[in-house]
mmCIF file of C-alpha atoms in Angstrom:
data_model
loop_
_atom_site.group_PDB
_atom_site.id
_atom_site.type_symbol
_atom_site.label_atom_id
_atom_site.label_comp_id
_atom_site.label_asym_id
_atom_site.label_seq_id
_atom_site.Cartn_x
_atom_site.Cartn_y
_atom_site.Cartn_z
ATOM 1 C CA MET X 1 -39.410 64.752 2.619
ATOM 2 C CA LEU X 2 -36.547 65.519 0.257
ATOM 3 C CA ARG X 3 -34.155 65.367 3.177
ATOM 4 C CA GLU X 4 -35.396 61.869 4.126
ATOM 5 C CA ARG X 5 -34.933 60.657 0.547
ATOM 6 C CA ILE X 6 -31.388 62.001 0.436
ATOM 7 C CA ILE X 7 -30.566 60.255 3.720
ATOM 8 C CA ALA X 8 -32.060 56.972 2.405
ATOM 9 C CA VAL X 9 -30.117 57.211 -0.892
ATOM 10 C CA VAL X 10 -26.854 57.999 0.944
ATOM 11 C CA ALA X 11 -27.472 55.069 3.325
ATOM 12 C CA LEU X 12 -28.137 52.719 0.385
ATOM 13 C CA LEU X 13 -24.999 53.940 -1.409
ATOM 14 C CA LEU X 14 -22.902 53.388 1.740
ATOM 15 C CA LEU X 15 -24.404 49.917 2.186
ATOM 16 C CA ALA X 16 -23.724 49.055 -1.486
ATOM 17 C CA MET X 17 -20.124 50.305 -1.173
ATOM 18 C CA LEU X 18 -19.670 48.238 1.990
ATOM 19 C CA ALA X 19 -21.019 45.114 0.237
ATOM 20 C CA LEU X 20 -18.785 45.658 -2.822
ATOM 21 C CA GLY X 21 -15.772 46.303 -0.592
ATOM 22 C CA SER X 22 -16.418 43.107 1.360
ATOM 23 C CA TYR X 23 -16.755 41.115 -1.870
ATOM 24 C CA TRP X 24 -13.533 42.634 -3.243
ATOM 25 C CA LEU X 25 -11.632 41.801 -0.030
ATOM 26 C CA ALA X 26 -12.953 38.231 -0.029
ATOM 27 C CA GLN X 27 -11.841 37.735 -3.648
ATOM 28 C CA ARG X 28 -8.390 39.169 -2.938
ATOM 29 C CA ALA X 29 -7.989 36.951 0.106
ATOM 30 C CA ARG X 30 -8.973 33.846 -1.858
ATOM 31 C CA LEU X 31 -6.646 34.647 -4.773
ATOM 32 C CA GLY X 32 -3.786 35.550 -2.480
ATOM 33 C CA GLN X 33 -3.810 32.215 -0.662
ATOM 34 C CA PRO X 34 -1.957 29.310 -2.202
ATOM 35 C CA GLU X 35 -4.085 26.274 -2.893
ATOM 36 C CA ARG X 36 -4.020 23.860 -0.042
ATOM 37 C CA VAL X 37 -2.341 20.642 -0.993
ATOM 38 C CA ALA X 38 -2.918 17.600 1.134
ATOM 39 C CA ALA X 39 0.126 16.726 3.173
ATOM 40 C CA PRO X 40 1.872 13.639 1.882
ATOM 41 C CA ALA X 41 0.974 10.548 3.816
ATOM 42 C CA LYS X 42 3.590 9.575 6.338
ATOM 43 C CA HIS X 43 5.017 6.081 6.282
ATOM 44 C CA GLU X 44 3.678 5.206 9.715
ATOM 45 C CA PRO X 45 2.049 1.913 10.690
ATOM 46 C CA ASP X 46 -1.663 1.739 11.366
ATOM 47 C CA TYR X 47 -1.753 -1.785 12.788
ATOM 48 C CA PHE X 48 0.428 -4.771 13.541
ATOM 49 C CA ALA X 49 -0.029 -8.457 14.278
ATOM 50 C CA GLU X 50 1.938 -11.063 16.186
ATOM 51 C CA GLN X 51 2.024 -14.674 14.965
ATOM 52 C CA PHE X 52 0.634 -13.489 11.623
ATOM 53 C CA LEU X 53 -0.998 -16.088 9.366
ATOM 54 C CA LEU X 54 -2.708 -15.311 6.059
ATOM 55 C CA HIS X 55 -4.547 -17.780 3.839
ATOM 56 C CA ARG X 56 -5.313 -16.565 0.324
ATOM 57 C CA LEU X 57 -8.178 -18.441 -1.321
ATOM 58 C CA ASN X 58 -8.739 -19.028 -5.023
ATOM 59 C CA THR X 59 -12.077 -18.686 -6.805
ATOM 60 C CA GLN X 60 -13.055 -22.239 -5.816
ATOM 61 C CA GLY X 61 -12.522 -21.417 -2.133
ATOM 62 C CA GLN X 62 -9.370 -23.528 -1.827
ATOM 63 C CA ILE X 63 -6.158 -22.218 -0.281
ATOM 64 C CA ASP X 64 -3.963 -20.724 -3.020
ATOM 65 C CA TYR X 65 -1.111 -19.763 -0.727
ATOM 66 C CA ARG X 66 -0.324 -19.389 2.941
ATOM 67 C CA LEU X 67 1.863 -16.636 4.386
ATOM 68 C CA GLN X 68 3.176 -16.829 7.932
ATOM 69 C CA ALA X 69 5.469 -14.597 10.013
ATOM 70 C CA ALA X 70 6.157 -13.946 13.675
ATOM 71 C CA HIS X 71 5.508 -10.208 13.268
ATOM 72 C CA MET X 72 3.624 -8.084 10.701
ATOM 73 C CA VAL X 73 3.389 -4.275 10.496
ATOM 74 C CA HIS X 74 1.006 -2.622 7.971
ATOM 75 C CA TYR X 75 1.580 0.818 6.383
ATOM 76 C CA PRO X 76 -1.537 2.462 4.898
ATOM 77 C CA ASP X 77 0.255 5.061 2.710
ATOM 78 C CA ASP X 78 1.483 2.448 0.239
ATOM 79 C CA ASN X 79 -0.608 -0.529 1.461
ATOM 80 C CA THR X 80 2.405 -2.679 2.280
ATOM 81 C CA SER X 81 3.213 -4.905 5.224
ATOM 82 C CA GLU X 82 6.630 -5.677 6.666
ATOM 83 C CA LEU X 83 6.973 -9.301 7.719
ATOM 84 C CA SER X 84 9.669 -10.586 10.088
ATOM 85 C CA PRO X 85 11.386 -12.714 11.363
ATOM 86 C CA LYS X 86 11.280 -16.067 9.621
ATOM 87 C CA VAL X 87 8.733 -15.552 6.896
ATOM 88 C CA PHE X 88 7.210 -18.754 5.521
ATOM 89 C CA ILE X 89 5.266 -18.854 2.252
ATOM 90 C CA GLU X 90 3.580 -21.951 0.901
ATOM 91 C CA ARG X 91 1.956 -21.957 -2.503
ATOM 92 C CA SER X 92 -0.487 -24.823 -2.957
ATOM 93 C CA ALA X 93 0.144 -27.594 -5.449
ATOM 94 C CA THR X 94 -1.629 -27.678 -8.784
ATOM 95 C CA PRO X 95 -2.205 -30.682 -11.064
ATOM 96 C CA ARG X 96 0.976 -29.645 -12.949
ATOM 97 C CA GLN X 97 3.179 -28.385 -10.076
ATOM 98 C CA ALA X 98 4.153 -29.568 -6.619
ATOM 99 C CA ALA X 99 3.617 -27.238 -3.672
ATOM 100 C CA LEU X 100 6.252 -24.508 -3.280
ATOM 101 C CA GLN X 101 7.670 -23.548 0.121
ATOM 102 C CA VAL X 102 9.719 -20.369 0.529
ATOM 103 C CA VAL X 103 11.560 -19.283 3.680
ATOM 104 C CA THR X 104 13.302 -15.951 4.305
ATOM 105 C CA ASP X 105 14.072 -13.765 7.325
ATOM 106 C CA ARG X 106 12.187 -10.634 6.258
ATOM 107 C CA ALA X 107 9.820 -9.676 3.441
ATOM 108 C CA ILE X 108 7.566 -6.891 2.205
ATOM 109 C CA LEU X 109 4.021 -7.764 1.161
ATOM 110 C CA ASP X 110 2.634 -5.324 -1.426
ATOM 111 C CA HIS X 111 -1.113 -5.874 -1.130
ATOM 112 C CA ASP X 112 -2.043 -3.869 -4.253
ATOM 113 C CA ALA X 113 0.495 -5.442 -6.632
ATOM 114 C CA GLU X 114 0.137 -8.911 -5.056
ATOM 115 C CA LEU X 115 3.915 -9.131 -4.630
ATOM 116 C CA ILE X 116 6.107 -10.479 -1.849
ATOM 117 C CA LEU X 117 9.599 -8.962 -1.930
ATOM 118 C CA SER X 118 12.750 -9.668 0.051
ATOM 119 C CA THR X 119 16.404 -8.623 0.012
ATOM 120 C CA ASP X 120 17.442 -11.347 2.480
ATOM 121 C CA PRO X 121 18.633 -14.903 1.798
ATOM 122 C CA VAL X 122 15.845 -17.101 0.433
ATOM 123 C CA ARG X 123 15.370 -20.877 0.327
ATOM 124 C CA ALA X 124 12.679 -22.315 -1.928
ATOM 125 C CA THR X 125 11.743 -25.971 -2.224
ATOM 126 C CA GLN X 126 9.349 -27.572 -4.669
ATOM 127 C CA GLY X 127 9.105 -31.327 -4.459
ATOM 128 C CA GLN X 128 12.718 -32.570 -4.336
ATOM 129 C CA SER X 129 14.083 -29.430 -6.037
ATOM 130 C CA ILE X 130 15.825 -26.743 -3.958
ATOM 131 C CA MET X 131 16.684 -23.166 -4.915
ATOM 132 C CA THR X 132 18.616 -20.672 -2.771
ATOM 133 C CA GLY X 133 19.631 -17.086 -3.400
ATOM 134 C CA ILE X 134 19.674 -13.535 -2.114
ATOM 135 C CA GLY X 135 16.540 -11.448 -2.611
ATOM 136 C CA MET X 136 13.286 -12.427 -4.258
ATOM 137 C CA ARG X 137 10.208 -11.220 -6.053
ATOM 138 C CA MET X 138 7.191 -13.481 -5.738
ATOM 139 C CA ASP X 139 4.134 -12.576 -7.813
ATOM 140 C CA THR X 140 1.261 -14.369 -6.121
ATOM 141 C CA ALA X 141 -1.195 -13.564 -8.917
ATOM 142 C CA ALA X 142 1.045 -14.876 -11.717
ATOM 143 C CA ARG X 143 2.401 -17.678 -9.479
ATOM 144 C CA THR X 144 6.026 -16.816 -10.272
ATOM 145 C CA LEU X 145 9.134 -16.646 -8.095
ATOM 146 C CA GLN X 146 12.304 -14.826 -9.093
ATOM 147 C CA LEU X 147 15.493 -14.898 -7.008
ATOM 148 C CA ASP X 148 17.798 -11.923 -7.507
ATOM 149 C CA LYS X 149 21.429 -13.007 -7.040
ATOM 150 C CA ASP X 150 23.774 -15.777 -5.910
ATOM 151 C CA VAL X 151 21.182 -18.285 -7.078
ATOM 152 C CA ARG X 152 21.934 -21.988 -6.669
ATOM 153 C CA THR X 153 19.536 -24.673 -7.829
ATOM 154 C CA THR X 154 19.275 -28.412 -7.377
ATOM 155 C CA TRP X 155 16.563 -29.554 -9.750
ATOM 156 C CA VAL X 156 15.072 -33.031 -9.506
ATOM 157 C CA HIS X 157 12.749 -34.124 -12.296
ATOM 158 C CA PRO X 158 9.322 -34.884 -10.790
#
């Protein structure tokens, strides 16, 4: 009977040592591994469209602006779209402003910031007024257009 108790105690001690050893190894393995960091998103397109046409509506359900391009490619990592060739933007008229039409060869649409950017030549017309330049930043939320350089303007009072 004493012999059986000794065997049982030794077996329990071996089992306890095995469990502690396994726990120790698991902890060492976890501490020894560097934390996994998600791989940076690649700038690869997830969809594209041909003969792209976008109508943005205001809160009353009326068209605020229209964006048109022959080709559009969307990139999910930064939620932008490349538009080309011959990008046409038309911002609807308001009671205080005539409609604005903008034409450029290529543009980037930043969906999150509500910006349309271009580094190409730009031609903007509003009523009888004409503005040309190189590069633009159009904030569709603030309804502003900024041309970057070589800007020429012919302004006609409405």
